[in-house]
Amino acid sequence: MNNPFTLKGRTILISGASSGIGEATAIVCDQLGATLLLLGRNEVRLEEVKSKLSLGAHKSLVVDLSDFEVLEQVLKPFLESTGAIHGLVNAAGVTSTFPFKLFKPEKLEGLLKINVHAAFYLSKLMLKKMSKSGGSIVFISSIMATHGEKAKTLYAISKGAVSAGVKSMAIELAAKGIRVNSVAPGIVNTPMTASATYKKNEELLKLTLSKYPLGFGEPEDVANACAYLLSDASRWVTGTEMVLDGGYTAQ
Ligand SMILES: NC(=O)c1ccc[n+]([C@@H]2O[C@H](COP(=O)([O-])OP(=O)(O)OC[C@H]3O[C@@H](n4cnc5c(N)ncnc54)[C@H](OP(=O)(O)O)[C@@H]3O)[C@@H](O)[C@H]2O)c1
């Protein structure tokens, strides 16, 4: 039986694979038959993720994505022995939460560097390796790109840039058979949100959860959407954003 959701025979590169959404995406893609190229900064955690995967030809690379020169240098030899790449998931990212009155340009620059510049630069570096028979690039944006929250202005700016960039990139790359999409999650239980203020204060947690009809998400909920966007099941989908938020933005 034809299964358009399969990732058998596909090679997929995932940044931020050492934690949270990137880790879950690696596990789901592995279960769907993909060969994985995993990027992360933390070698120990990256190896831990690899140990959770089947015994495939998976490879990993320890690299800080915010050092663009080093990224370009190390990516080339890492990809040399690999054939065509069919998918890329830009899951590496950082967050920030603080009142706008504390805004400083360098804080925004730090956030943009990893959430925007590194994700788009990595995508550009991968273009030549993308399969001639088509490829899929997935970015992780956030509902903060379209819906405001206190203390999230800088993070929202960075995710707004991701959501917007994806659309023009999709138009430009369609002729090469490369699809480009983003997912926009609400709050997902990952190490990124583990120490959020609302998780430390019972009343605030209750209030925040009340905005989520289906509760907070789990990394797998985002990983499954990424797997769909990487597979042939989404072959007619490009330049779009899939909202994954347990009903947060429906209200
Ligand atoms: N969790 C949520 O509620 C939520 C909601 C919406 C969107 N998102 C987005 O989803 C993405 C993944 O978030 P997450 O929740 O999975 O966070 P996470 O568990 O903290 O994972 C972040 C990942 O990004 C990597 N990373 C960060 N800075 C890096 C750098 N300079 N170079 C290389 N890798 C770097 C980390 O690597 P190390 O392990 O080496 O540090 C880690 O693998 C982010 O873009 C985030 O903004 C998350």
GROMACS .gro file of C-alpha atoms and ligand atoms in nm:
model
  299
    1MET     CA    1   0.000   0.000   0.000
    2ASN     CA    2   0.124   0.348  -0.088
    3ASN     CA    3   0.192   0.548   0.229
    4PRO     CA    4   0.253   0.919   0.150
    5PHE     CA    5   0.356   0.982   0.512
    6THR     CA    6   0.660   0.755   0.496
    7LEU     CA    7   1.011   0.903   0.516
    8LYS     CA    8   1.185   0.584   0.398
    9GLY     CA    9   1.481   0.661   0.176
   10ARG     CA   10   1.487   1.027   0.285
   11THR     CA   11   1.781   1.205   0.443
   12ILE     CA   12   1.679   1.481   0.680
   13LEU     CA   13   1.890   1.735   0.865
   14ILE     CA   14   1.757   1.866   1.196
   15SER     CA   15   1.910   2.156   1.388
   16GLY     CA   16   1.845   2.181   1.762
   17ALA     CA   17   1.823   1.802   1.764
   18SER     CA   18   1.971   1.777   2.115
   19SER     CA   19   1.656   1.889   2.294
   20GLY     CA   20   1.281   1.945   2.295
   21ILE     CA   21   1.107   1.979   1.958
   22GLY     CA   22   1.422   1.898   1.755
   23GLU     CA   23   1.480   1.580   1.956
   24ALA     CA   24   1.116   1.469   1.918
   25THR     CA   25   1.130   1.541   1.544
   26ALA     CA   26   1.441   1.324   1.515
   27ILE     CA   27   1.264   1.037   1.693
   28VAL     CA   28   0.947   1.063   1.480
   29CYS     CA   29   1.144   1.090   1.153
   30ASP     CA   30   1.353   0.789   1.254
   31GLN     CA   31   1.035   0.590   1.322
   32LEU     CA   32   0.911   0.688   0.974
   33GLY     CA   33   1.228   0.550   0.817
   34ALA     CA   34   1.446   0.857   0.755
   35THR     CA   35   1.824   0.876   0.780
   36LEU     CA   36   1.912   1.170   1.003
   37LEU     CA   37   2.181   1.433   1.024
   38LEU     CA   38   2.158   1.585   1.370
   39LEU     CA   39   2.297   1.926   1.469
   40GLY     CA   40   2.333   2.057   1.823
   41ARG     CA   41   2.577   2.234   2.053
   42ASN     CA   42   2.576   1.987   2.337
   43GLU     CA   43   2.762   1.669   2.239
   44VAL     CA   44   2.645   1.461   2.536
   45ARG     CA   45   2.277   1.537   2.478
   46LEU     CA   46   2.316   1.488   2.104
   47GLU     CA   47   2.462   1.139   2.168
   48GLU     CA   48   2.175   1.065   2.408
   49VAL     CA   49   1.926   1.147   2.133
   50LYS     CA   50   2.116   0.924   1.889
   51SER     CA   51   2.095   0.637   2.137
   52LYS     CA   52   1.714   0.665   2.121
   53LEU     CA   53   1.712   0.611   1.743
   54SER     CA   54   1.718   0.290   1.542
   55LEU     CA   55   2.054   0.167   1.418
   56GLY     CA   56   2.058   0.360   1.092
   57ALA     CA   57   2.328   0.560   0.917
   58HIS     CA   58   2.245   0.860   1.136
   59LYS     CA   59   2.520   1.118   1.187
   60SER     CA   60   2.564   1.410   1.423
   61LEU     CA   61   2.758   1.734   1.423
   62VAL     CA   62   2.838   1.954   1.720
   63VAL     CA   63   2.828   2.315   1.610
   64ASP     CA   64   2.724   2.655   1.742
   65LEU     CA   65   2.493   2.787   1.470
   66SER     CA   66   2.555   3.147   1.568
   67ASP     CA   67   2.917   3.124   1.449
   68PHE     CA   68   2.841   3.150   1.077
   69GLU     CA   69   3.201   3.115   0.958
   70VAL     CA   70   3.260   2.795   1.155
   71LEU     CA   71   2.917   2.666   1.050
   72GLU     CA   72   3.006   2.695   0.682
   73GLN     CA   73   3.349   2.539   0.739
   74VAL     CA   74   3.229   2.233   0.933
   75LEU     CA   75   2.909   2.171   0.737
   76LYS     CA   76   3.093   2.110   0.409
   77PRO     CA   77   3.298   1.807   0.520
   78PHE     CA   78   3.006   1.680   0.731
   79LEU     CA   79   2.784   1.667   0.421
   80GLU     CA   80   3.052   1.545   0.178
   81SER     CA   81   2.993   1.173   0.228
   82THR     CA   82   2.616   1.220   0.233
   83GLY     CA   83   2.403   1.200  -0.079
   84ALA     CA   84   2.116   1.435  -0.153
   85ILE     CA   85   1.922   1.585   0.135
   86HIS     CA   86   1.542   1.566   0.119
   87GLY     CA   87   1.448   1.767   0.424
   88LEU     CA   88   1.566   2.026   0.674
   89VAL     CA   89   1.404   2.119   1.004
   90ASN     CA   90   1.528   2.440   1.164
   91ALA     CA   91   1.444   2.355   1.524
   92ALA     CA   92   1.734   2.532   1.700
   93GLY     CA   93   1.618   2.843   1.877
   94VAL     CA   94   1.621   3.050   2.193
   95THR     CA   95   1.356   3.249   2.376
   96SER     CA   96   1.352   3.563   2.587
   97THR     CA   97   1.101   3.702   2.834
   98PHE     CA   98   1.140   4.049   2.978
   99PRO     CA   99   0.951   4.380   2.991
  100PHE     CA  100   0.993   4.602   2.687
  101LYS     CA  101   1.124   4.886   2.907
  102LEU     CA  102   1.445   4.680   2.944
  103PHE     CA  103   1.491   4.664   2.566
  104LYS     CA  104   1.850   4.687   2.442
  105PRO     CA  105   1.950   4.647   2.076
  106GLU     CA  106   2.213   4.385   2.166
  107LYS     CA  107   1.946   4.165   2.331
  108LEU     CA  108   1.744   4.168   2.009
  109GLU     CA  109   2.057   4.104   1.803
  110GLY     CA  110   2.138   3.792   2.008
  111LEU     CA  111   1.791   3.655   1.956
  112LEU     CA  112   1.780   3.734   1.585
  113LYS     CA  113   2.120   3.575   1.536
  114ILE     CA  114   2.004   3.228   1.625
  115ASN     CA  115   1.627   3.237   1.560
  116VAL     CA  116   1.648   3.415   1.224
  117HIS     CA  117   1.997   3.458   1.074
  118ALA     CA  118   2.126   3.110   1.162
  119ALA     CA  119   1.807   2.933   1.048
  120PHE     CA  120   1.796   3.108   0.710
  121TYR     CA  121   2.173   3.082   0.661
  122LEU     CA  122   2.172   2.710   0.734
  123SER     CA  123   1.887   2.674   0.483
  124LYS     CA  124   2.089   2.861   0.221
  125LEU     CA  125   2.397   2.645   0.284
  126MET     CA  126   2.184   2.333   0.233
  127LEU     CA  127   2.032   2.438  -0.100
  128LYS     CA  128   2.304   2.283  -0.317
  129LYS     CA  129   2.264   1.952  -0.135
  130MET     CA  130   1.887   1.941  -0.169
  131SER     CA  131   1.754   1.656  -0.381
  132LYS     CA  132   1.686   1.733  -0.747
  133SER     CA  133   1.361   1.539  -0.708
  134GLY     CA  134   1.237   1.785  -0.448
  135GLY     CA  135   1.293   1.886  -0.090
  136SER     CA  136   1.116   2.031   0.210
  137ILE     CA  137   1.237   2.293   0.456
  138VAL     CA  138   1.050   2.345   0.784
  139PHE     CA  139   1.097   2.638   1.020
  140ILE     CA  140   0.968   2.656   1.377
  141SER     CA  141   0.799   2.989   1.430
  142SER     CA  142   0.556   3.056   1.717
  143ILE     CA  143   0.204   3.183   1.778
  144MET     CA  144   0.387   3.483   1.926
  145ALA     CA  145   0.449   3.590   1.564
  146THR     CA  146   0.080   3.676   1.534
  147HIS     CA  147  -0.054   3.698   1.892
  148GLY     CA  148   0.083   3.929   2.157
  149GLU     CA  149   0.185   3.845   2.513
  150LYS     CA  150   0.346   4.062   2.781
  151ALA     CA  151   0.727   4.051   2.788
  152LYS     CA  152   0.748   3.870   2.454
  153THR     CA  153   0.816   4.162   2.216
  154LEU     CA  154   1.171   4.059   2.122
  155TYR     CA  155   1.086   3.693   2.078
  156ALA     CA  156   0.780   3.793   1.872
  157ILE     CA  157   0.996   4.011   1.646
  158SER     CA  158   1.225   3.715   1.577
  159LYS     CA  159   0.940   3.473   1.506
  160GLY     CA  160   0.753   3.728   1.293
  161ALA     CA  161   1.063   3.745   1.075
  162VAL     CA  162   1.068   3.366   1.042
  163SER     CA  163   0.699   3.343   0.944
  164ALA     CA  164   0.737   3.621   0.687
  165GLY     CA  165   1.065   3.495   0.539
  166VAL     CA  166   0.923   3.149   0.479
  167LYS     CA  167   0.662   3.282   0.236
  168SER     CA  168   0.900   3.458  -0.003
  169MET     CA  169   1.149   3.174   0.021
  170ALA     CA  170   0.871   2.931  -0.076
  171ILE     CA  171   0.784   3.134  -0.386
  172GLU     CA  172   1.147   3.159  -0.495
  173LEU     CA  173   1.230   2.792  -0.439
  174ALA     CA  174   0.911   2.639  -0.582
  175ALA     CA  175   1.071   2.622  -0.929
  176LYS     CA  176   1.348   2.404  -0.782
  177GLY     CA  177   1.089   2.171  -0.631
  178ILE     CA  178   1.177   2.282  -0.278
  179ARG     CA  179   0.883   2.344  -0.046
  180VAL     CA  180   0.921   2.582   0.250
  181ASN     CA  181   0.677   2.595   0.542
  182SER     CA  182   0.665   2.685   0.908
  183VAL     CA  183   0.484   2.557   1.212
  184ALA     CA  184   0.363   2.796   1.482
  185PRO     CA  185   0.334   2.623   1.818
  186GLY     CA  186   0.182   2.760   2.136
  187ILE     CA  187   0.335   2.654   2.468
  188VAL     CA  188   0.502   2.315   2.439
  189ASN     CA  189   0.648   2.128   2.738
  190THR     CA  190   1.021   2.131   2.656
  191PRO     CA  191   1.335   2.238   2.845
  192MET     CA  192   1.278   2.586   2.694
  193THR     CA  193   0.955   2.635   2.886
  194ALA     CA  194   1.045   2.427   3.194
  195SER     CA  195   1.158   2.730   3.394
  196ALA     CA  196   0.904   2.980   3.256
  197THR     CA  197   0.747   3.211   3.518
  198TYR     CA  198   0.402   3.055   3.468
  199LYS     CA  199   0.540   2.712   3.561
  200LYS     CA  200   0.672   2.840   3.895
  201ASN     CA  201   0.355   3.017   4.011
  202GLU     CA  202   0.041   2.810   4.065
  203GLU     CA  203  -0.204   3.092   3.999
  204LEU     CA  204  -0.023   3.206   3.685
  205LEU     CA  205  -0.004   2.846   3.563
  206LYS     CA  206  -0.381   2.809   3.608
  207LEU     CA  207  -0.441   3.134   3.420
  208THR     CA  208  -0.205   3.040   3.135
  209LEU     CA  209  -0.354   2.690   3.106
  210SER     CA  210  -0.704   2.840   3.090
  211LYS     CA  211  -0.605   2.995   2.755
  212TYR     CA  212  -0.530   2.646   2.617
  213PRO     CA  213  -0.852   2.446   2.561
  214LEU     CA  214  -0.645   2.131   2.494
  215GLY     CA  215  -0.372   2.212   2.749
  216PHE     CA  216  -0.005   2.269   2.666
  217GLY     CA  217   0.151   2.071   2.382
  218GLU     CA  218   0.411   1.796   2.393
  219PRO     CA  219   0.719   1.796   2.164
  220GLU     CA  220   0.570   1.502   1.968
  221ASP     CA  221   0.271   1.717   1.872
  222VAL     CA  222   0.504   1.951   1.684
  223ALA     CA  223   0.728   1.669   1.559
  224ASN     CA  224   0.430   1.494   1.392
  225ALA     CA  225   0.343   1.813   1.203
  226CYS     CA  226   0.706   1.851   1.091
  227ALA     CA  227   0.705   1.491   0.969
  228TYR     CA  228   0.391   1.561   0.764
  229LEU     CA  229   0.551   1.870   0.609
  230LEU     CA  230   0.864   1.667   0.526
  231SER     CA  231   0.668   1.386   0.363
  232ASP     CA  232   0.497   1.352   0.024
  233ALA     CA  233   0.163   1.378   0.204
  234SER     CA  234   0.219   1.756   0.195
  235ARG     CA  235   0.353   1.771  -0.162
  236TRP     CA  236   0.105   2.049  -0.256
  237VAL     CA  237   0.180   2.257   0.057
  238THR     CA  238   0.427   2.543   0.046
  239GLY     CA  239   0.461   2.893   0.188
  240THR     CA  240   0.217   2.820   0.465
  241GLU     CA  241   0.218   2.808   0.843
  242MET     CA  242   0.058   2.533   1.046
  243VAL     CA  243  -0.072   2.653   1.383
  244LEU     CA  244  -0.033   2.398   1.664
  245ASP     CA  245  -0.167   2.549   1.982
  246GLY     CA  246  -0.437   2.340   2.147
  247GLY     CA  247  -0.696   2.602   2.055
  248TYR     CA  248  -0.516   2.911   2.196
  249THR     CA  249  -0.565   3.127   1.886
  250ALA     CA  250  -0.917   3.004   1.806
  251GLN     CA  251  -1.067   3.213   2.084
  252LIG     N1  252   0.873   2.517   2.363
  252LIG     C1  253   0.780   2.602   2.321
  252LIG     O1  254   0.682   2.633   2.391
  252LIG     C2  255   0.792   2.663   2.185
  252LIG     C3  256   0.680   2.729   2.132
  252LIG     C4  257   0.689   2.787   2.006
  252LIG     C5  258   0.807   2.780   1.934
  252LIG     N2  259   0.915   2.715   1.990
  252LIG     C6  260   1.037   2.712   1.911
  252LIG     O2  261   1.075   2.580   1.887
  252LIG     C7  262   1.217   2.573   1.869
  252LIG     C8  263   1.272   2.463   1.960
  252LIG     O3  264   1.243   2.499   2.095
  252LIG     P1  265   1.240   2.392   2.215
  252LIG     O4  266   1.123   2.426   2.297
  252LIG     O5  267   1.259   2.256   2.163
  252LIG     O6  268   1.370   2.443   2.294
  252LIG     P2  269   1.490   2.364   2.364
  252LIG     O7  270   1.441   2.238   2.423
  252LIG     O8  271   1.554   2.465   2.451
  252LIG     O9  272   1.586   2.329   2.242
  252LIG     C9  273   1.653   2.429   2.174
  252LIG    C10  274   1.753   2.367   2.082
  252LIG    O10  275   1.819   2.472   2.010
  252LIG    C11  276   1.959   2.450   2.017
  252LIG     N3  277   2.033   2.576   2.009
  252LIG    C12  278   2.008   2.691   2.076
  252LIG     N4  279   2.101   2.783   2.045
  252LIG    C13  280   2.186   2.723   1.957
  252LIG    C14  281   2.303   2.766   1.889
  252LIG     N5  282   2.355   2.888   1.904
  252LIG     N6  283   2.365   2.677   1.808
  252LIG    C15  284   2.316   2.552   1.791
  252LIG     N7  285   2.206   2.507   1.852
  252LIG    C16  286   2.142   2.591   1.934
  252LIG    C17  287   1.980   2.382   2.150
  252LIG    O11  288   2.105   2.317   2.148
  252LIG     P3  289   2.180   2.273   2.286
  252LIG    O12  290   2.104   2.156   2.338
  252LIG    O13  291   2.314   2.237   2.242
  252LIG    O14  292   2.173   2.391   2.376
  252LIG    C18  293   1.861   2.286   2.153
  252LIG    O15  294   1.888   2.171   2.079
  252LIG    C19  295   1.269   2.713   1.900
  252LIG    O16  296   1.286   2.783   1.781
  252LIG    C20  297   1.156   2.775   1.980
  252LIG    O17  298   1.155   2.915   1.970
  252LIG    C21  299   0.909   2.656   2.111
   0.00000   0.00000   0.00000
